[in-house]
Each structure stands twice: as structure tokens, then as C-alpha cells.
XYZ file of C-alpha atoms in Angstrom:
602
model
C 0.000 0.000 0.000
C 3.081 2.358 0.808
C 4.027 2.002 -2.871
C 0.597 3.298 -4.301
C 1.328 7.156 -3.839
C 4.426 6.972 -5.075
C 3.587 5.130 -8.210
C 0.610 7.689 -9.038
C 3.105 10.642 -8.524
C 5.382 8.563 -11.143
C 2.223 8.299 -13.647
C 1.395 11.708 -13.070
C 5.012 13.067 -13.709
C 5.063 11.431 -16.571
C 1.944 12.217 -18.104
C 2.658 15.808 -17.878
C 6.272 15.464 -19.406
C 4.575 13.866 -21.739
C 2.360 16.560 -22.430
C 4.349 19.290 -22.315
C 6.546 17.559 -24.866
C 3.806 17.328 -26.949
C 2.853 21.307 -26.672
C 6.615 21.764 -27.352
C 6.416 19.847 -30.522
C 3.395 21.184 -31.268
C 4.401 24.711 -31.041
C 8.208 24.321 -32.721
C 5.695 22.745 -35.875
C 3.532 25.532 -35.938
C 6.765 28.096 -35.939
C 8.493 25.757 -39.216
C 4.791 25.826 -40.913
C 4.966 29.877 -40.659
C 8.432 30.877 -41.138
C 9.251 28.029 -43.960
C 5.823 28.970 -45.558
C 7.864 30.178 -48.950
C 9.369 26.748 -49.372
C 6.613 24.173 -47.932
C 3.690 26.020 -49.542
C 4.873 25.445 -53.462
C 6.271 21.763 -51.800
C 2.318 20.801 -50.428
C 0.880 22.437 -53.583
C 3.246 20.152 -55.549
C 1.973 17.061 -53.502
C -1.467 17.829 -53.857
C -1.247 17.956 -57.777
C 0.548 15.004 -57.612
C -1.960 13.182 -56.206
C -4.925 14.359 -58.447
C -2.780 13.706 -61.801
C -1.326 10.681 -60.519
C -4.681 8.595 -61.672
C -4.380 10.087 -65.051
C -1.033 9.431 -65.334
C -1.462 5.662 -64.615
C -3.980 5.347 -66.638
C -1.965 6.508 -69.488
C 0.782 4.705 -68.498
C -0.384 1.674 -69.819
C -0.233 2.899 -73.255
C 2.727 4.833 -73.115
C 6.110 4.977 -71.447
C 6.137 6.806 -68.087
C 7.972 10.128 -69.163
C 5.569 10.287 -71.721
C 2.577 9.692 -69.685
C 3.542 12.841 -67.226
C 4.779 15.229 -70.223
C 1.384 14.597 -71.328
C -0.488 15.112 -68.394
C 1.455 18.050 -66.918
C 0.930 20.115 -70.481
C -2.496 19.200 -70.806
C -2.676 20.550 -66.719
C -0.541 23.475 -67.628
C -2.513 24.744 -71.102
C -5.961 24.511 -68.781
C -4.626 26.062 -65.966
C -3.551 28.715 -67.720
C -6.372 29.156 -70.012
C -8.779 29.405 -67.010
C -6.397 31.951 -65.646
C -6.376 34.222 -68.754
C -10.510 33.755 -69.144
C -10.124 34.940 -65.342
C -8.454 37.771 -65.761
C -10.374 39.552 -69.204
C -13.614 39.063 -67.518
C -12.471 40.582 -64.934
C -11.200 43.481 -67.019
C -14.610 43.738 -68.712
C -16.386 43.659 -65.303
C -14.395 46.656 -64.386
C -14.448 48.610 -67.277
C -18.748 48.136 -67.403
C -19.797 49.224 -63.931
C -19.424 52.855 -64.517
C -21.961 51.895 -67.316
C -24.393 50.694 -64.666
C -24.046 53.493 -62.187
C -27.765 54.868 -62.666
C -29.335 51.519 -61.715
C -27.091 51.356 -58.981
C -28.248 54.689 -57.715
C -32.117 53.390 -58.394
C -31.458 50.140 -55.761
C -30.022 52.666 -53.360
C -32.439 55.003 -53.414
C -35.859 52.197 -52.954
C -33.626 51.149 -50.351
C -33.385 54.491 -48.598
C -36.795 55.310 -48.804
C -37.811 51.793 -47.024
C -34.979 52.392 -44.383
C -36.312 56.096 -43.769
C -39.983 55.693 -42.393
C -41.208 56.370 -38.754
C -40.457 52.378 -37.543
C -37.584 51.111 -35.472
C -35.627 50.533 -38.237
C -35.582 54.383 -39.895
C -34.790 55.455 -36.402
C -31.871 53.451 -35.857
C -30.623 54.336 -39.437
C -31.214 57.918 -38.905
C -29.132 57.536 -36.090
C -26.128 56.114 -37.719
C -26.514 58.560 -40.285
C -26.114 61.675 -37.612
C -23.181 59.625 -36.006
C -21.318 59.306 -39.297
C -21.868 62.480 -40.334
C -20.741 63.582 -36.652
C -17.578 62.051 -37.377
C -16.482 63.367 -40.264
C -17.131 66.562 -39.641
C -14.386 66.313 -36.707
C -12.015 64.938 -39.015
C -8.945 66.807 -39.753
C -8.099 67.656 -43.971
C -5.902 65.792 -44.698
C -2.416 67.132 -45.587
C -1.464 68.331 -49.222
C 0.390 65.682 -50.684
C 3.001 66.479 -52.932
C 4.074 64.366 -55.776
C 7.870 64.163 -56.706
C 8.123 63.609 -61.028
C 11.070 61.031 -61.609
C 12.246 59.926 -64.513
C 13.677 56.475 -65.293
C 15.052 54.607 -67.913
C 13.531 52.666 -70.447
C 15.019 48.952 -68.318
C 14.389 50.519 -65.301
C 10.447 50.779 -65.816
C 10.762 47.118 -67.546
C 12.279 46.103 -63.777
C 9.761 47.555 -62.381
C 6.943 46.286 -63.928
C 8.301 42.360 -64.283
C 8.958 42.841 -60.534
C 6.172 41.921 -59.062
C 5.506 39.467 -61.564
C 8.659 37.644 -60.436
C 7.616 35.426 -57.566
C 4.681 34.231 -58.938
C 6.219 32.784 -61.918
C 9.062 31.871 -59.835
C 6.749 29.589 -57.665
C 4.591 28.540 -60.576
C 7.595 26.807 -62.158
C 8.882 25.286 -58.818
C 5.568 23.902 -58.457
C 5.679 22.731 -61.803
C 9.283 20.986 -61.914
C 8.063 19.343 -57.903
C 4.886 17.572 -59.943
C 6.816 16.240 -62.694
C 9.443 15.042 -60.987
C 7.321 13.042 -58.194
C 4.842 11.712 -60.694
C 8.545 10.566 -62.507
C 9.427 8.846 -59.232
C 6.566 8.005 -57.210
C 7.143 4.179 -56.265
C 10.833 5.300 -55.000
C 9.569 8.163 -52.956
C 6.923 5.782 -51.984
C 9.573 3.073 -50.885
C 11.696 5.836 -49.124
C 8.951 6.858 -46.782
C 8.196 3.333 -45.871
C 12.280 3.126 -45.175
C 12.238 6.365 -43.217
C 9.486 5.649 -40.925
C 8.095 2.307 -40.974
C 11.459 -0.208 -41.784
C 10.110 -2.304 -38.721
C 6.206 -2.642 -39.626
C 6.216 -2.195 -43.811
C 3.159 -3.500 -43.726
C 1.775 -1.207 -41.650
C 3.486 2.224 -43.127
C 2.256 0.463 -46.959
C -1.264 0.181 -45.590
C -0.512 4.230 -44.063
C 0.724 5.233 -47.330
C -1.823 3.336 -49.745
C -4.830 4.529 -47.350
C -3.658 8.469 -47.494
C -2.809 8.207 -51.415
C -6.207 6.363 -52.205
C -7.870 8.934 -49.864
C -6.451 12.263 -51.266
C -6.707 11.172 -55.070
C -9.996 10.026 -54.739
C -11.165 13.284 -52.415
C -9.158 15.825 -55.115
C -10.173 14.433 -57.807
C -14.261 14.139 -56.672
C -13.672 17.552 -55.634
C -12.168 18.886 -59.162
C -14.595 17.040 -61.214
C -17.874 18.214 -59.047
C -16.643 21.774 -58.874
C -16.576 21.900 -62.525
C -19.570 20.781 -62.882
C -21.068 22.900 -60.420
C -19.403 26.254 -62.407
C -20.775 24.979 -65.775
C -24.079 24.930 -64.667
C -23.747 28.474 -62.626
C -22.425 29.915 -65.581
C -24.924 28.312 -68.132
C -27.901 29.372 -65.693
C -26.262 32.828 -65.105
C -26.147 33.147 -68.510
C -29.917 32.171 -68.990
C -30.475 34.744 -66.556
C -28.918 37.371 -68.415
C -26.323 38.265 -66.214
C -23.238 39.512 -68.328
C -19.634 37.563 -67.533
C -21.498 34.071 -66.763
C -18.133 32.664 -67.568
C -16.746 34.466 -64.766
C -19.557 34.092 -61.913
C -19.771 30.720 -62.840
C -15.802 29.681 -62.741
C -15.113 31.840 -59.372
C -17.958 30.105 -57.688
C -16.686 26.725 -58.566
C -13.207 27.785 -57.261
C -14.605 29.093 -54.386
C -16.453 25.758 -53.327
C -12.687 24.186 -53.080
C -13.040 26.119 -49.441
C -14.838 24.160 -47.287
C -18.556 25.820 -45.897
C -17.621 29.454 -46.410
C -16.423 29.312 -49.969
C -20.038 28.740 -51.154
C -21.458 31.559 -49.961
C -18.874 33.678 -51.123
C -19.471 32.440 -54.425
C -22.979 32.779 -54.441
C -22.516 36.683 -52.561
C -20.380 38.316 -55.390
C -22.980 37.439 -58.771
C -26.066 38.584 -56.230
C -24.577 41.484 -55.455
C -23.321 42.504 -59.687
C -26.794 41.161 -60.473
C -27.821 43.609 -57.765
C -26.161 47.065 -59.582
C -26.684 45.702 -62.895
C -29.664 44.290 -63.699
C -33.322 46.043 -63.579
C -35.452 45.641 -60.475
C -35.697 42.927 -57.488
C -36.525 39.957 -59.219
C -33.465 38.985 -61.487
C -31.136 39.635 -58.217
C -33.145 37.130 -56.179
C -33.317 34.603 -59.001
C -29.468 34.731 -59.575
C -29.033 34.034 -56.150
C -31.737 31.208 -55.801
C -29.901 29.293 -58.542
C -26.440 29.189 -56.979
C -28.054 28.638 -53.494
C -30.407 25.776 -55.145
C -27.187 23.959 -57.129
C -24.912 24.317 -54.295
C -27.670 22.290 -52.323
C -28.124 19.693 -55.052
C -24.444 19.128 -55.324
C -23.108 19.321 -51.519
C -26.048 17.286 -50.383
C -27.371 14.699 -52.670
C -24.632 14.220 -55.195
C -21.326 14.682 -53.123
C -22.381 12.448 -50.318
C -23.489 9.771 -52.645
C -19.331 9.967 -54.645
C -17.656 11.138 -51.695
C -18.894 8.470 -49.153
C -16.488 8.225 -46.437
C -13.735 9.026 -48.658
C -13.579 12.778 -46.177
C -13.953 11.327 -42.782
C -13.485 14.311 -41.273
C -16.083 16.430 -39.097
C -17.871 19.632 -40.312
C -16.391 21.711 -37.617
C -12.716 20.066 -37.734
C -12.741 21.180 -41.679
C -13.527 25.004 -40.388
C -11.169 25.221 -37.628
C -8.364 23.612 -40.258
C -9.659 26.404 -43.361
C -9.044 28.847 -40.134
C -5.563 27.311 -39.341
C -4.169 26.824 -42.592
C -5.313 30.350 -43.455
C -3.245 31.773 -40.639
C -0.259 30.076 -41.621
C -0.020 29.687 -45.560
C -3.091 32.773 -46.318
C -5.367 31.664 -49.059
C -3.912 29.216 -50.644
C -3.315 27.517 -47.802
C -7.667 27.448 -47.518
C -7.750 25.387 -50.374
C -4.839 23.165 -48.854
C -6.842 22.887 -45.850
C -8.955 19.595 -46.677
C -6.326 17.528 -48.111
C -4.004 18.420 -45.259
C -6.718 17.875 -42.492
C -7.583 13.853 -44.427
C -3.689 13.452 -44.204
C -4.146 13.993 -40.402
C -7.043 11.822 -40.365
C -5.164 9.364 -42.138
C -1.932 9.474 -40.006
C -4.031 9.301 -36.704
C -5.522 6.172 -37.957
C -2.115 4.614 -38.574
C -0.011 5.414 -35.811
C -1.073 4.824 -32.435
C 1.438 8.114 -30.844
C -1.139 9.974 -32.897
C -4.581 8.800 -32.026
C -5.686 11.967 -30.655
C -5.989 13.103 -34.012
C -8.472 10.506 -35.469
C -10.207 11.258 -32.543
C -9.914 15.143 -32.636
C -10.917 15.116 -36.942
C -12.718 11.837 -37.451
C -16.139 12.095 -37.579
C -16.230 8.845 -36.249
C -18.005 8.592 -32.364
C -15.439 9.550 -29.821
C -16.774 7.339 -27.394
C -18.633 3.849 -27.825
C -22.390 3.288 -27.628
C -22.137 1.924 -24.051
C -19.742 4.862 -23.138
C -21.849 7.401 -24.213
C -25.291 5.601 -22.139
C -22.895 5.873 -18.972
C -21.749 9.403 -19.303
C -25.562 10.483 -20.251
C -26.665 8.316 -17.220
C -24.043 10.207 -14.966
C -25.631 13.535 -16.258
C -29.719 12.520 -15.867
C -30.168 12.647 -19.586
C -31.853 9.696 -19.897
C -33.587 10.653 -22.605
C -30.159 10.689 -25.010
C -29.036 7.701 -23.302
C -32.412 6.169 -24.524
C -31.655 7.198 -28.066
C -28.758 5.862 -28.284
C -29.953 2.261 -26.603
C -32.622 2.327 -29.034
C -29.996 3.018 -31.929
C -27.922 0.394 -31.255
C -30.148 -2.414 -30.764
C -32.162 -1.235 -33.847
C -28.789 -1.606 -35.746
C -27.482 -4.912 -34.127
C -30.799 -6.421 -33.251
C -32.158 -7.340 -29.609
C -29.419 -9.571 -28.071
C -26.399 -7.538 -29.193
C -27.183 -4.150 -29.435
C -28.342 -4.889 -25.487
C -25.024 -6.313 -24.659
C -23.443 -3.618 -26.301
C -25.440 -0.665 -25.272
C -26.719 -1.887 -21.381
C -24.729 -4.954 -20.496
C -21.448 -3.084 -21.175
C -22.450 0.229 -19.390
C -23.249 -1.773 -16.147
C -19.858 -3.938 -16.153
C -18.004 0.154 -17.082
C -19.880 1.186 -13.922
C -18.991 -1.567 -11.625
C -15.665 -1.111 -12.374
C -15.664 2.471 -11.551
C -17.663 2.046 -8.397
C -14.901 -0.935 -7.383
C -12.427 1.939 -7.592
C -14.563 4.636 -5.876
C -15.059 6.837 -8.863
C -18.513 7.000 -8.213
C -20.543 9.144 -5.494
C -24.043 7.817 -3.565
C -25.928 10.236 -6.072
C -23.783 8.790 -9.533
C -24.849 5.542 -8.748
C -28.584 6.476 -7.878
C -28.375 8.155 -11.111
C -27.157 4.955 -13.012
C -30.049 2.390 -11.725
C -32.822 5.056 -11.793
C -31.690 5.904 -15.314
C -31.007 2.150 -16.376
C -34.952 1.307 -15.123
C -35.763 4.270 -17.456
C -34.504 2.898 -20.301
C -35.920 -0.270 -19.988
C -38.879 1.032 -19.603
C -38.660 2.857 -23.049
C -37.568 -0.002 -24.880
C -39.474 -2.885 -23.126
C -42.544 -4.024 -26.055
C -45.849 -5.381 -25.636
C -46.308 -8.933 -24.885
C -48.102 -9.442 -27.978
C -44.641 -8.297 -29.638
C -41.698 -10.214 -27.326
C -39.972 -12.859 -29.286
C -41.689 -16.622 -29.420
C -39.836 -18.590 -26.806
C -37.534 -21.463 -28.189
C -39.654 -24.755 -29.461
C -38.020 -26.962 -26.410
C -38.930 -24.067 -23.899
C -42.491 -23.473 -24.839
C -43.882 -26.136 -22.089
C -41.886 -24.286 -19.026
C -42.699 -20.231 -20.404
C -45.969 -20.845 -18.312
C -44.609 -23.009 -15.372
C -41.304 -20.603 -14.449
C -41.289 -16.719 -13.048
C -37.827 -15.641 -12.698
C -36.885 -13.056 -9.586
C -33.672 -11.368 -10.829
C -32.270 -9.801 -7.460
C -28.795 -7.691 -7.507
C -26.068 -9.714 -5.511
C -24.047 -7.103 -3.687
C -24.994 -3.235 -4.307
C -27.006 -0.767 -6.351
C -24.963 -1.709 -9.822
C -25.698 -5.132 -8.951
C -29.526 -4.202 -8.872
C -29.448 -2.489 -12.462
C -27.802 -5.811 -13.688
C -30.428 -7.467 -12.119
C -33.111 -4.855 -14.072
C -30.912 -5.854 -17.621
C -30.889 -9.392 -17.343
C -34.912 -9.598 -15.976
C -35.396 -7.501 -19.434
C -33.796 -9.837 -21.670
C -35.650 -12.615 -20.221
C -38.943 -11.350 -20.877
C -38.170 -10.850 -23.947
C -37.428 -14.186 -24.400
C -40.856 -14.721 -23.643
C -40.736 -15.603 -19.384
C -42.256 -13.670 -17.110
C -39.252 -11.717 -15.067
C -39.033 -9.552 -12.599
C -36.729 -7.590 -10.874
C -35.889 -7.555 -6.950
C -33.582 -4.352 -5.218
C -30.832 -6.171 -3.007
C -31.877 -3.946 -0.520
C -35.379 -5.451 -0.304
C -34.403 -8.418 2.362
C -37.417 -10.414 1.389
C -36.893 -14.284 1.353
C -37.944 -15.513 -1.867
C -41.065 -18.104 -2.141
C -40.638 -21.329 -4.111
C -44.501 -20.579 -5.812
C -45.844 -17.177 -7.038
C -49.323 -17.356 -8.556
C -49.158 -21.153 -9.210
C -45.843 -21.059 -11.003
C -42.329 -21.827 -9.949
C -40.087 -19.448 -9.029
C -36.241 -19.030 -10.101
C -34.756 -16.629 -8.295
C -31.417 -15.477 -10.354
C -28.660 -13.523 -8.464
C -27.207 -11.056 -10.776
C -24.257 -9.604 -10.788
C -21.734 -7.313 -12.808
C -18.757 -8.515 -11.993
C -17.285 -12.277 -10.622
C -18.586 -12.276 -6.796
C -16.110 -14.373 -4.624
C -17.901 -17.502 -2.909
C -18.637 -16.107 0.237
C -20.845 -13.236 -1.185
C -22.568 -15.815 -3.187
C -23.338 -18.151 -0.156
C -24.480 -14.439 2.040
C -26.898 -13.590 -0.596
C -28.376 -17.040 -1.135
C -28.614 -17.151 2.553
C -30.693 -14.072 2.667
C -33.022 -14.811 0.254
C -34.070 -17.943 1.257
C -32.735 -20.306 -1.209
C -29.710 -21.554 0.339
C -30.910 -25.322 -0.281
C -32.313 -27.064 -3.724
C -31.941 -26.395 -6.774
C -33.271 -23.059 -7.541
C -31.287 -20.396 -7.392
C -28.359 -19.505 -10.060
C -26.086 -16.819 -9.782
C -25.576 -14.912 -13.028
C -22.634 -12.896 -13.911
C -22.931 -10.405 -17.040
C -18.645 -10.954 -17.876
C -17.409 -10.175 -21.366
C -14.280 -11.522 -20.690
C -15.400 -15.343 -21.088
C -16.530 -16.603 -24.814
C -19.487 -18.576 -23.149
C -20.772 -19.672 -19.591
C -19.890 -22.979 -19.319
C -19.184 -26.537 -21.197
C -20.443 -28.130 -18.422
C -24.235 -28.971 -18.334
C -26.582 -26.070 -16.943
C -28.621 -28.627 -14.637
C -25.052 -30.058 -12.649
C -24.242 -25.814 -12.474
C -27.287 -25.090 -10.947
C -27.494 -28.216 -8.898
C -23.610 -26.929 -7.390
C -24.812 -23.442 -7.245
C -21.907 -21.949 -9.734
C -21.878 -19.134 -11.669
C -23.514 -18.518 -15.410
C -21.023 -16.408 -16.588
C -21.452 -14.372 -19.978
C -22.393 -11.880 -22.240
C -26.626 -11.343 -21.374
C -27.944 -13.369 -24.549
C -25.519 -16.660 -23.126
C -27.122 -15.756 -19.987
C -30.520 -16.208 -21.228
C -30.254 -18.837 -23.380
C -28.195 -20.693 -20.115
C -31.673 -19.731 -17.932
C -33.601 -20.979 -20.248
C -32.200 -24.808 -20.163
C -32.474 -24.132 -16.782
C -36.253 -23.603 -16.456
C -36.534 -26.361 -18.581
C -34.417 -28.699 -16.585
C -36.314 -27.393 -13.286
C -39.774 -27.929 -14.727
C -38.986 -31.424 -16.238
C -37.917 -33.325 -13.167
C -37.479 -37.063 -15.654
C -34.986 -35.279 -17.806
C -33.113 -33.949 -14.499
C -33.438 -37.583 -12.733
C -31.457 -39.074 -16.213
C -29.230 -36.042 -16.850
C -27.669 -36.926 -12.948
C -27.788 -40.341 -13.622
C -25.476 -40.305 -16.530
């Protein structure tokens, strides 16, 4: 006992050096991410391309030599790349040079829009206000100073410098990104080989599966992503151009590029056509409808037809793909929003695989945090028995009646009695747990008229037997006892459940049937316990009573036969449905005295 203190200070000590190694690793690479931005941002970009030519180039590679397969594929990438850049940029030019044109309409919208805002309501006055504020302000404003503008003259190279200048690192980083993607889709199954050799020389098979999962994963995301985005701007633009909205082209490319940014990149997209439509275009109604077919696409696509080619190909919660977008931004700007999915599914994908890094499947996945049984006990702890409910009913809608209550009830008690054993729980926890547990019984038990049709060989003793489930030892013991007296009438018994607390011996006949009392427990009770508690309830002697432990530790109760178990008073240890099915034989053993008389014979 001397030892224990000691031993939790060790686990404690460690589990903070562990921790704050982590935030020190964490932080040192957040620091390289920022400050070596200008050489990992072309680097990821480079990757990510990879990956969505890489199908391309294999499938070309089957016709044609590698080299030729990524010449191909990078010029084709190149020429459309650039193409949509130049289509970019002279609508853009034509957008800019026509809104002077439209400055009379403009004036119309903001004019109607004045004239709502400036009645007697609410609204007016609070406008008014701002109005008299503004106007406050500027009136305290200093003029600003005279600025005076120095004429210099330069040389003919000197304005050529000038103007290439800014053009430089752009094209500089274009072209590094360029010569990256060639030369990895050259030499993937090397680079592939060296990562395996740099971190995973002891498991291959487990850095393979890593790398295969992350590569499958990213290709198959990008590539959805790139084909459904195009889709989605072809259609904009075609409808915008229905509409009558000059530049469709435009409206329609920018909001497909936009939807490459997770959540807010829609509504961008759909917020800069509205509001051109807006200044351009005559009246209310052409606004509105520009806007109702981007909203009504954008719908279509994210939620009927992504979801159906996506799958779980993502895996990665709504609100992990924001916070990422809001990282990535921070670090990299906007490119690195569009790098923010693929990098976030790499995470994913490198949580999955290495156990050091868990925390991150369970940080981005959008898989449960917590198991079904997990979440019933932490619901239970709280009083929100009705969630805990939902999620009983979930699980044994999905994994039927004998499972999904192992999984979702048997488990939770077994979780509880093991945190009661170490005094995790207090007097109002555990009051919480078998009031709740009774509640969710009660919301899942089913007519009679609906219970499962007892087993052929069992019909004969359904009418004879009434089974008294009692909790061996404490409160747990008693919700146990409420589980397993559930599971039995659904079997098709009558069941009921006894409190340990109750002290009430129990009688051999109830209402001209035979009564089985069954000591529940949820975890092993030693020998004495089970002698104290047979004592107490009256059924120290004969054959009646069995004591039955809900343990997932053991594959099935017992190879030995369930009438020389009950006749030695030993314990039916199992999951609940082995439990049942082990009760049953015994109230057909009990209620067929011949086949009990040859059994101990034998």
C-alpha cells in the first residue's frame, strides 16, 4: 500500500512530461509551418497535384512509357490552368471597365432602399441615427495634408524592372511547383519506398497500408472535388447566362473555385454574382433569381450528389474542416484554404495509422469519440436519460435485440462496476445509473403481444417458471439485475426484478408457477458473497437459485451442463444473450424433473 502514492506521482510526472513535450512539438511545428511557408507552400501544392494527376497518369501509363505519360499530363494541366487563368483575368477586365456603365441603376437600388430604411419604424430610427453619427464624425475629421508628388524619370530597363517585378515570384513559384509535380509523378514508387524506409522499416506493412490509405484517400477526395466543382461552375455559368447576367463565364468559374473552401467558400461564391446582379440588372426579381440558382445547385451538389461519390472518402467532421480552413489560413493565407482539406484527411489518415497519434483521429474523425455503451454511462451520470435512450434504441435497432443490449446496457453496467470498485462513483452517480437504467428499460421494453416466441423446447416451461432477478451485492448489482430480468422477458418468461436492498426471502410458488430466483451480478462475486446472498433470500438449499454474472471476458458460460451448475450453485457467466439462453435450459431442466433424474444419472 506504501508504494501506491508513489507510483501515481510517477504516472502523473510522466503524463505531464509527456504533455508538455507534446505542446513543445506542437508549437516548434507551428513556428516551421509559418516561417518556412515560402518553401513548404509550393512543396504541399506540388503534392497535392501530384496526387490528383497521378490517376491520369497511370492510366496513361499503360499505353505509353512513363515520361511520356507525365509530359502529357502536366501540359495538358498546364494549357488549362492557364487558359482558365487568362478567361479569369479579361472578364475581370470587362467587369471593371462596365460598372461605370451601370451606375444609374445602382443609384435606383439605393435610393428604394433608402426610402424603405427612412420611415417612422424602429428601423428608420436606428438608421437615422447612424446617419447623424457618421456624419458627426467626419465633420471632426482633420483635412488631410497636401500631398506632394515628386516627377522622376527612369530609364527605359528601369520601368521594364519595375513592372516584371512583381511578376517575379509568382512565376518563380509557378515553375517550382511545376518541376516538384513532374518530378514526383517521374518517381513516385521510390519516394513511396523511401517513406516506408524512413518511418516504418520495422512494420512495412503497416506504413504500406498508411501510405496506400492516405494516397487512395487524397486522389480520390481531389479528384471528386475537381470534377464536381466543374460541374457545379458549368451549370452556374450556363444558368447565369440564362439569366442574363453579363460575364457568366466568370460568376460561374469563381464560384466553382470558391467551393474548393470548405462551408464558407459557397457563400462567397454565391454573394459576389447577387450582389453585380444587384447594380446591374433592372429591379428585385433577377437579383433574387441569380441568387436562388447558386443557393439551389450548391444544395443539389453538396447534399445529394457529393455524399453519394464522396462516401467516407472525407472522414473528417464539419467543424474540424472550419477550424483547419481557419488554421491553414493563418499560416499559408489563401492558398493555404484550399490546402486545408487535403491536409486535415492526411491527419485523419496518419491518426488512424499510428497509435502516438490517435488523438488526431479522434480530434478530426467524424467517427463517435466514445462507444455506444460509453456514451449511455456518461448520459446516465448527467440525468439525460432521454439521449441515453436514443442511443440504446440506436444500437439495438442496428445490431438487433441480443447484441445491441449487450453492447449498449450490459457493457455500461460492467463500465460502472468497475468504476464504483475503484470509488469513482458518489451515492448520487450511482442512484443516477439504476434510476436511469430502469428508465430505459422502460422505453424499450414491447408489448407482450410483440416479445420474441420462446424457443420450441422451452415453450412447455414459459408458463410453469417466473424468474426473480435480485442484484447480488450493491445498487450496480440491482441495475444488472433490471438488464438481465429484461432480456428474459423478452425471451418470452415472465421476469421480474428484486432491489438487493429489499431483504425479502424468496417463495418457491408465485401465482401457481415456480419461481427461479437469479442472483445477478456485474462482476465475478467471490464464494462467500454468493453463499451471504443465497442465505438471505431464502434459497440456500435445492436447486433453484443460479447466480448470473454479465462478464465479457469469457466466450461462453460454461461446457459443463446447466442442470449439474445449478445443482452446485456456480456461476452462469457471460455476455446477457448466453445468460438467457443458459436460464432458459435451466427452467426447462427445473420444470422437467425425468430429464433432471437421467441427466444426474449419466
Amino acid at each position: 500500500m506504501s508504494m501506491m502514492p508513489g507510483s501515481t506521482a510517477d504516472r502523473s510526472e510522466a503524463s505531464l512530461l509527456r504533455l508538455t513535450a507534446l505542446c513543445l512539438l506542437g508549437g516548434m511545428a507551428l513556428l516551421t509551418l509559418y516561417f518556412g511557408r515560402d518553401v513548404l507552400l509550393p512543396c504541399a501544392v506540388a503534392v497535392l497535384l501530384a496526387f490528383v494527376l497521378g490517376r491520369l497518369v497511370s492510366l496513361l501509363n499503360r499505353v505509353m512509357p512513363l515520361p511520356l505519360s507525365v509530359t502529357v499530363v502536366v501540359l495538358v494541366a498546364v494549357i488549362f490552368i492557364g487558359l482558365l487563368a487568362v478567361l479569369i483575368t479579361v472578364q475581370l477586365a470587362e467587369v471593371a471597365g462596365s460598372l461605370t456603365s451601370y451606375q444609374a441603376n445602382l443609384h435606383k437600388k439605393v435610393q428604394d432602399i433608402r426610402e424603405i430604411l427612412q420611415g417612422s419604424g424602429a428601423l428608420g430610427r436606428f438608421m437615422a441615427m447612424l446617419v447623424s453619427l457618421g456624419q458627426e464624425f467626419t465633420a471632426n475629421v482633420e483635412a488631410a495634408p497636401e500631398r506632394v508628388v515628386h516627377l522622376q524619370t527612369d530609364s527605359g530597363f528601369e520601368r521594364i524592372a519595375a513592372l516584371l517585378a512583381p511578376l517575379l515570384h509568382p512565376v518563380l513559384s509557378i515553375s517550382i511547383v511545376v518541376i516538384l509535380v513532374v518530378f514526383i509523378l517521374l518517381d513516385r514508387e521510390h519516394l513511396s519506398d523511401q517513406i516506408v524506409r524512413l518511418f516504418g522499416a520495422n512494420d512495412v506493412h503497416a506504413t504500406s497500408e498508411a501510405i496506400a490509405d492516405a494516397a487512395s484517400r487524397l486522389g480520390r477526395v481531389l479528384s471528386l472535388q475537381v470534377i464536381t466543382n466543374l460541374g457545379f461552375a458549368t451549370v452556374v455559368g450556363v444558368g447565369l447566362f440564362a439569366l442574363g447576367l453579363p460575364n457568366a463565364a466568370l460568376w460561374g468559374l469563381l464560384a466553382g473555385g470558391f467551393r474548393f473552401v470548405p462551408y464558407i467558400g459557397a457563400a462567397v461564391g454565391a454573394l459576389l454574382p447577387t450582389l453585380i446582379a444587384f447594380a446591374i440588372m433592372p429591379g428585385w426579381l433577377h437579383p433574387l433569381m441569380v441568387l436562388g440558382w447558386i443557393v439551389l445547385w450548391d444544395v443539389i451538389i453538396g447534399q445529394i450528389i457529393e455524399p453519394v461519390l464522396f462516401g467516407d472518402s472525407v472522414g473528417v467532421t464539419p467543424l474540424a474542416l472550419v477550424l483547419s480552413a481557419i488554421l491553414w489560413a493563418t499560416l499559408w493565407g489563401p492558398i493555404g484554404i484550399l490546402l486545408s482539406t487535403p491536409l486535415t484527411i492526411c491527419l485523419l489518415v496518419l491518426g488512424r495509422h499510428v497509435p502516438q497519434l490517435r488523438f488526431l483521429q479522434i480530434l478530426l474523425g467524424h467517427e463517435p469519440a466514445l462507444t455506444p455503451y460509453q456514451r449511455i454511462y456518461g448520459r446516465l451520470i448527467r440525468r439525460a436519460v432521454v439521449d441515453a435512450s436514443s442511443v440504446a434504441l440506436a444500437e439495438i435497432e442496428e445490431k438487433g435485440p441480443e447484441k445491441g443490449l449487450d453492447d449498449a446496457m450490459g457493457r455500461m453496467v460492467v463500465l460502472a462496476e468497475a468504476d464504483r470498485g475503484l470509488d469513482r462513483l458518489s451515492a448520487a452517480q450511482i442512484d443516477a445509473i439504476v434510476d436511469g437504467t430502469d428508465d430505459i428499460l422502460d422505453f424499450l421494453d414491447v408489448d407482450p403481444d410483440e416479445r420474441a416466441p420462446p424457443a420450441p423446447f422451452a415453450a412447455d416451461a414459459v408458463g410453469r417458471v417466473r424468474f426473480v432477478c435480485v442484484g447480488g451485492r450493491g445498487q450496480i448489482d440491482d441495475a444488472a439485475a433490471a438488464i438481465i430480468a429484461y432480456a428474459l422477458r423478452r425471451t418470452g418468461f415472465e421476469a421480474v426484478r428484486q432491489r438487493h436492498g429489499d431483504n425479502a426471502p424468496i417463495e418457491p410458488k408465485a401465482q401457481g408457477a415456480q419461481v427461479l430466483p437469479v442472483v445477478c451480478y456485474a462482476s465475478r462475486p467471490s464464494a462467500a458473497v454468493r453463499r451471504y446472498t443465497s442465505r438471505k433470500l431464502g434459497v440456500e438449499g435445492g436447486d433453484r437459485a443460479c447466480h448470473a454474472v454479465i462478464d465479457y471476458d469469457v466466450p461462453t458460460t460454461s461446457t459443463r451442463p446447466v442442470e449439474d451448475i445449478v445443482a452446485a450453485r456456480d456461476v452462469l457467466a457471460g455476455d446477457i444473450a448466453t445468460i438467457c439462453r443458459a436460464m432458459t435450459q435451466h427452467a426447462v431442466a427445473v420444470t422437467t424433473p425425468l430429464a433432471v433424474s437421467v441427466a444426474a444419472g449419466n
